[in-house]
Coordinates of C-alpha atoms and ligand atoms in Angstrom, one line a residue:
X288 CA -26.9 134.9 -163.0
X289 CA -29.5 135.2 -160.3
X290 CA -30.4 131.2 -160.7
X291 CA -28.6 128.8 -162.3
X292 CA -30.0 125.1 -162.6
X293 CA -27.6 122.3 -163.8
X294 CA -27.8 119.2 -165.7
X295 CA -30.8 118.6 -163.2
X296 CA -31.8 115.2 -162.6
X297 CA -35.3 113.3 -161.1
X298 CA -36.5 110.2 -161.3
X299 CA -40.0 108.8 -159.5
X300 CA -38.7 105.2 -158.9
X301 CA -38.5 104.3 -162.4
X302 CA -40.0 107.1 -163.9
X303 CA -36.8 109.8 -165.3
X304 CA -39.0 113.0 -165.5
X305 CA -35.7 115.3 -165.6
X306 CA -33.1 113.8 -167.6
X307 CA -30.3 116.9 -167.4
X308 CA -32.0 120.1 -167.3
X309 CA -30.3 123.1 -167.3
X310 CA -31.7 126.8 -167.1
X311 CA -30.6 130.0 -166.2
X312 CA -32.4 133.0 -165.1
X313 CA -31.1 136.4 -164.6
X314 CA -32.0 138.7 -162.3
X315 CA -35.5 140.7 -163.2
X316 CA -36.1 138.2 -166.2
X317 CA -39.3 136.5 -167.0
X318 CA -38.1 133.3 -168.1
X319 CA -41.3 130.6 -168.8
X320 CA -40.6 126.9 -169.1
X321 CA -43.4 125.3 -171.7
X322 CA -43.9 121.7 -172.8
X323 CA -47.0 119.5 -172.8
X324 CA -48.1 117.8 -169.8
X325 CA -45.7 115.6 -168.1
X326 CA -42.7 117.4 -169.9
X327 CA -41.3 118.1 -166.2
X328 CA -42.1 121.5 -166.0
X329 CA -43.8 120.9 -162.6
X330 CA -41.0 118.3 -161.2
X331 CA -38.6 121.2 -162.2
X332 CA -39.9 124.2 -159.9
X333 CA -41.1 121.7 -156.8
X334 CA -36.9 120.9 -157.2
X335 CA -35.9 124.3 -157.4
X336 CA -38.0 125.0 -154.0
X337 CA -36.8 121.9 -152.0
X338 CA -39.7 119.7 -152.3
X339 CA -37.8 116.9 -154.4
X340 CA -34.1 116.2 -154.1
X341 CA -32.6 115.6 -157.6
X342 CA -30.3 112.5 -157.9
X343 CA -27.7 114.7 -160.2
X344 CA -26.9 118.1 -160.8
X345 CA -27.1 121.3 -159.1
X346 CA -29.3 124.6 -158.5
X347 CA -27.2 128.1 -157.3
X348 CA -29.1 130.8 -156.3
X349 CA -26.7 134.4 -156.2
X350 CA -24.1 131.6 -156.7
X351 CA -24.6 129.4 -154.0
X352 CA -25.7 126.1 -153.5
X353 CA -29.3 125.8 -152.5
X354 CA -30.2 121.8 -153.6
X355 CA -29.7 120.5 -150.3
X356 CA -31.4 122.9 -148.2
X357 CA -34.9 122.9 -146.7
X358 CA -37.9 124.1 -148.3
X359 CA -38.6 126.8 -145.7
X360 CA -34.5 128.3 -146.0
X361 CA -35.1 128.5 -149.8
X362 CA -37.9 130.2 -148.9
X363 CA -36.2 132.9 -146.5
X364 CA -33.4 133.2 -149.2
X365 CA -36.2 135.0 -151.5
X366 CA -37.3 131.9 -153.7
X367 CA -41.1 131.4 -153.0
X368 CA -42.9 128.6 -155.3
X369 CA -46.8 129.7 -156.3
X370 CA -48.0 126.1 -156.5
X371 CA -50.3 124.8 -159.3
X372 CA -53.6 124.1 -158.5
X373 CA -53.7 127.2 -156.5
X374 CA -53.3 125.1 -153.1
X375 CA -54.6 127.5 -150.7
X376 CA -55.2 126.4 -147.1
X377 CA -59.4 126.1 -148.2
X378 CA -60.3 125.9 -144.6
X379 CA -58.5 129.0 -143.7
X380 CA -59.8 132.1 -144.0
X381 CA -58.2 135.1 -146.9
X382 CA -56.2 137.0 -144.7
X383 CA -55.1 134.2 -142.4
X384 CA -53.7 132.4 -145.8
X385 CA -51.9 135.2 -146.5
X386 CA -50.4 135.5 -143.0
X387 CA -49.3 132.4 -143.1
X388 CA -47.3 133.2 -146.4
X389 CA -45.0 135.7 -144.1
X390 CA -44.3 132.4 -141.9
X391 CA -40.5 133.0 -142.3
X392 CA -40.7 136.5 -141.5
X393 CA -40.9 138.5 -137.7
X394 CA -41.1 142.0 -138.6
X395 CA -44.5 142.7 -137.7
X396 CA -44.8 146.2 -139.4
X397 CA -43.3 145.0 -142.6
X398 CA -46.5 142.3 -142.9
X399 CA -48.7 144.6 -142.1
X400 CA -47.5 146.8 -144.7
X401 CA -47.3 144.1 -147.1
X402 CA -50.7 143.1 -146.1
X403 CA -51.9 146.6 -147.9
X404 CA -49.7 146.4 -150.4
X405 CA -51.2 143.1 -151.1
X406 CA -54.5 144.4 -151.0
X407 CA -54.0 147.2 -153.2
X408 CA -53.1 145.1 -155.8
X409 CA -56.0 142.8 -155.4
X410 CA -58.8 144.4 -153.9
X411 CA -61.4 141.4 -154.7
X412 CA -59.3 139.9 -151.7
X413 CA -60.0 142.7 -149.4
X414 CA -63.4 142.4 -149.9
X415 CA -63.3 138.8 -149.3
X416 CA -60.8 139.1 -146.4
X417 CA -62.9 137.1 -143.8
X418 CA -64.5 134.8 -146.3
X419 CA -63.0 131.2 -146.1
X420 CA -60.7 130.1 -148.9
X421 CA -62.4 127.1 -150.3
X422 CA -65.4 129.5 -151.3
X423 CA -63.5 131.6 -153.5
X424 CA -63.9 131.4 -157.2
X425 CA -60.6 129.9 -159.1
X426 CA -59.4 133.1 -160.2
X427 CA -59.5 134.4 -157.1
X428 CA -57.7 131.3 -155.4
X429 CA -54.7 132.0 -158.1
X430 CA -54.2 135.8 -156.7
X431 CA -54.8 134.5 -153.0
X432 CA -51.8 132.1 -154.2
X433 CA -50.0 134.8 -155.6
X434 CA -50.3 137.1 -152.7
X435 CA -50.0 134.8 -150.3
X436 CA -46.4 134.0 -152.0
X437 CA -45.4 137.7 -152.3
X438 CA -45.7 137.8 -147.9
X439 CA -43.0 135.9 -148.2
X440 CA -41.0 139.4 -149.7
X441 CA -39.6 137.1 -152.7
X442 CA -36.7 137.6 -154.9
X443 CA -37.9 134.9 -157.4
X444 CA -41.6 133.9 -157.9
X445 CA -41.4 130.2 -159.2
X446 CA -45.1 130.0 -160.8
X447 CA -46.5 126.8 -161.7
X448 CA -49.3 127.3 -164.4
X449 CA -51.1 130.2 -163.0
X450 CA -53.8 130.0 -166.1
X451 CA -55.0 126.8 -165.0
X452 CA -58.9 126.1 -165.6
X453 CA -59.5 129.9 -165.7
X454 CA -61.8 131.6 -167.8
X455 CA -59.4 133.9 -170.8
X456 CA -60.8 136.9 -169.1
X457 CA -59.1 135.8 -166.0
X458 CA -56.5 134.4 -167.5
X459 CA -55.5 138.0 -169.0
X460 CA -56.0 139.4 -165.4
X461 CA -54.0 137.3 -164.1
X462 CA -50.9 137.9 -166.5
X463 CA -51.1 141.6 -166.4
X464 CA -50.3 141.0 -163.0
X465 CA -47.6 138.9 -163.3
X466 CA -45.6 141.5 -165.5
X467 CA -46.6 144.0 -163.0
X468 CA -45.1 141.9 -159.9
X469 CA -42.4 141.6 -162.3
X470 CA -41.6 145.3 -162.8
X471 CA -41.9 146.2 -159.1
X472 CA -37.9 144.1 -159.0
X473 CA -39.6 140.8 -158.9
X474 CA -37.5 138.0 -161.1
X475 CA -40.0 135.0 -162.4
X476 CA -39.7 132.1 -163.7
X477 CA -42.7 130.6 -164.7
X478 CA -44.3 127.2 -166.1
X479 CA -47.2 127.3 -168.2
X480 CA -48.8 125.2 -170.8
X481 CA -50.6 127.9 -172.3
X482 CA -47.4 128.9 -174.4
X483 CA -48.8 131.8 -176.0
X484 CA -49.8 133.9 -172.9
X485 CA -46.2 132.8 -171.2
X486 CA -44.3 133.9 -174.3
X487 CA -46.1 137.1 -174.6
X488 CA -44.6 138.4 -171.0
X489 CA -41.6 136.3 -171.0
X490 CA -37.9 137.6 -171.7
X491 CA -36.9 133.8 -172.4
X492 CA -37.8 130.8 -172.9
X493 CA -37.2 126.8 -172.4
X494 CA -38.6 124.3 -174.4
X495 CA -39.2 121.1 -172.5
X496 CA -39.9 117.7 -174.0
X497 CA -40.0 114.3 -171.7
X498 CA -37.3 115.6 -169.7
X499 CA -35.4 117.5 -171.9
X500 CA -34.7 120.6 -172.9
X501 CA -35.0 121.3 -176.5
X502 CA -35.2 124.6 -177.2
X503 CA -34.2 127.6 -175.7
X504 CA -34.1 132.0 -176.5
X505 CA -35.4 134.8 -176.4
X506 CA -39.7 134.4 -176.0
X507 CA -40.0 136.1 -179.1
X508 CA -37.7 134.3 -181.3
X509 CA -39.6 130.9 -179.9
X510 CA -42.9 132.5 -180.7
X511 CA -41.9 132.9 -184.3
X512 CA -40.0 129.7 -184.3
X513 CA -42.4 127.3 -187.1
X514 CA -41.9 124.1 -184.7
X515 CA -42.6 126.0 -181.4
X516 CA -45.9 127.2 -183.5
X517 CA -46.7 124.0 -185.0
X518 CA -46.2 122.4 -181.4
X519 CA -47.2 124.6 -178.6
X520 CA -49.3 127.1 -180.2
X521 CA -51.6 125.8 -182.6
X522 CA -50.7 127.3 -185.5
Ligands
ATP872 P1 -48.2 118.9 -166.2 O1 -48.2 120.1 -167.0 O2 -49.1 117.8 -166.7 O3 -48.1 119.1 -164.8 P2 -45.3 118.7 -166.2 O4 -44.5 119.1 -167.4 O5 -45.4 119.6 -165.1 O6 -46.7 118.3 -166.7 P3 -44.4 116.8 -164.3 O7 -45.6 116.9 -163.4 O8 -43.1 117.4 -163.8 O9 -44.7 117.3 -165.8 O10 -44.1 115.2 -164.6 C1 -43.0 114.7 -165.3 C2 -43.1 113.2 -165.3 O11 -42.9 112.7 -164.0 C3 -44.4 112.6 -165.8 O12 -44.1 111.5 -166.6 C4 -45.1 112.3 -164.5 O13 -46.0 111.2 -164.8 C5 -44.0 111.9 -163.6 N1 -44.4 112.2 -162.2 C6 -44.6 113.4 -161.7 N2 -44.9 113.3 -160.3 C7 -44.8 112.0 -160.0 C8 -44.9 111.3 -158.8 N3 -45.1 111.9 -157.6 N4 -44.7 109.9 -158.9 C9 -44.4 109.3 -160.0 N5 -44.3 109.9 -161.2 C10 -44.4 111.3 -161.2

């Protein structure tokens, strides 16, 4: 088990938004987490990454602790959160964004390298290298997002609703991508409301309701589960 999450508790003052989560996700899996809004989804992946401390429970990553260290040594360990909402630095321009995604990391070559890499993949952010991130269209904010976490070299990708207010076009793009990140050794675990586009790519799958999780399996068995259809995907 590459990451292992544990009976996970959060609260917000008096708000519980995790009330004993537990999730596992194997190394080279797609593994989505998909609820309706305020499920915990979100409070789940910014725990994962450091950015909330969760009263109970625990997180192992390769079988080791990581729920008490910093944000930027979860980071250097290979797990790298892709934030919702895209939350590039707006004032910043492309490429220095995605610099400052290698902030762990001194091996000058290997950036620059990465940098291409980077590139290839999304050439509309080449084009666009000098151009300052606010100006960028949403689409392209989500793959400076996604590039910007892959300078960090991760193991896991933690993505927090990467379809968010795109066009379906886009948000088709955007997905092919992901499974292609995902082939080139990259393990994913992913949080998305649209349900249907996250089971189509994902190996597995977590149900979450108000805290909970209440389902769980294979993506495909979920997708042809009547209250996961009746629920999540409109049908
Ligand atoms: P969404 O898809 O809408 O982002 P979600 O499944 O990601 O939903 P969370 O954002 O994790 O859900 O929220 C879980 C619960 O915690 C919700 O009830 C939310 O209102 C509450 N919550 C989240 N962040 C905070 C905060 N900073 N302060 C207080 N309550 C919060």
């Amino acid at each position: 088990m590459l990451l292992e999450l544990n009976d996970l508790h959060v609260s917000y003052g008096a708000i519980r938004a995790l009330k004993g989560v537990s999730c596992q996700v194997d190394e080279g899996e797609i593994v989505a987490l998909i609820g309706a809004n305020g499920a915990g989804k979100t409070t789940t992946l910014r725990t994962v990454s450091g950015l909330i401390r969760p009263q109970a429970g625990s997180i192992n990553y390769k079988g080791k602790s990581i729920a008490k260290l910093p944000p930027h040594q979860i980071v250097s360990l290979g797990v790298c959160q892709v934030p919702e909402g895209r939350r590039v630095f707006t004032r910043m321009t492309v490429i220095e964004n995605l610099e400052m995604g290698a902030y762990t990391r001194n091996d000058k070559n290997g950036i620059k390298e990465d940098l291409k890499k980077i590139f290839d993949r999304f050439p509309r952010l080449e084009e666009r290298k000098n151009q300052l991130s606010g100006t960028l269209s949403g689409g392209e904010q989500q793959m400076l997002a996604m590039g910007r976490a892959l300078m960090s070299r991760p193991n896991v990708l933690l993505m927090d609703e990467p379809s968010m207010g795109l066009a379906p076009m886009l948000v088709q793009e955007i997905f092919a991508i992901i499974k292609e990140i995902n082939k080139t050794g990259t393990t994913i675990l992913l949080v998305e409301q649209n349900a249907h586009m996250a089971l189509s790519i994902s190996n597995r799958a977590y149900v979450l309701e108000t805290g909970e999780v209440v389902l769980s399996g294979p993506a495909e068995d979920l997708a042809n589960n009547p209250e996961v259809q009746k629920a999540y995907l409109g049908e």
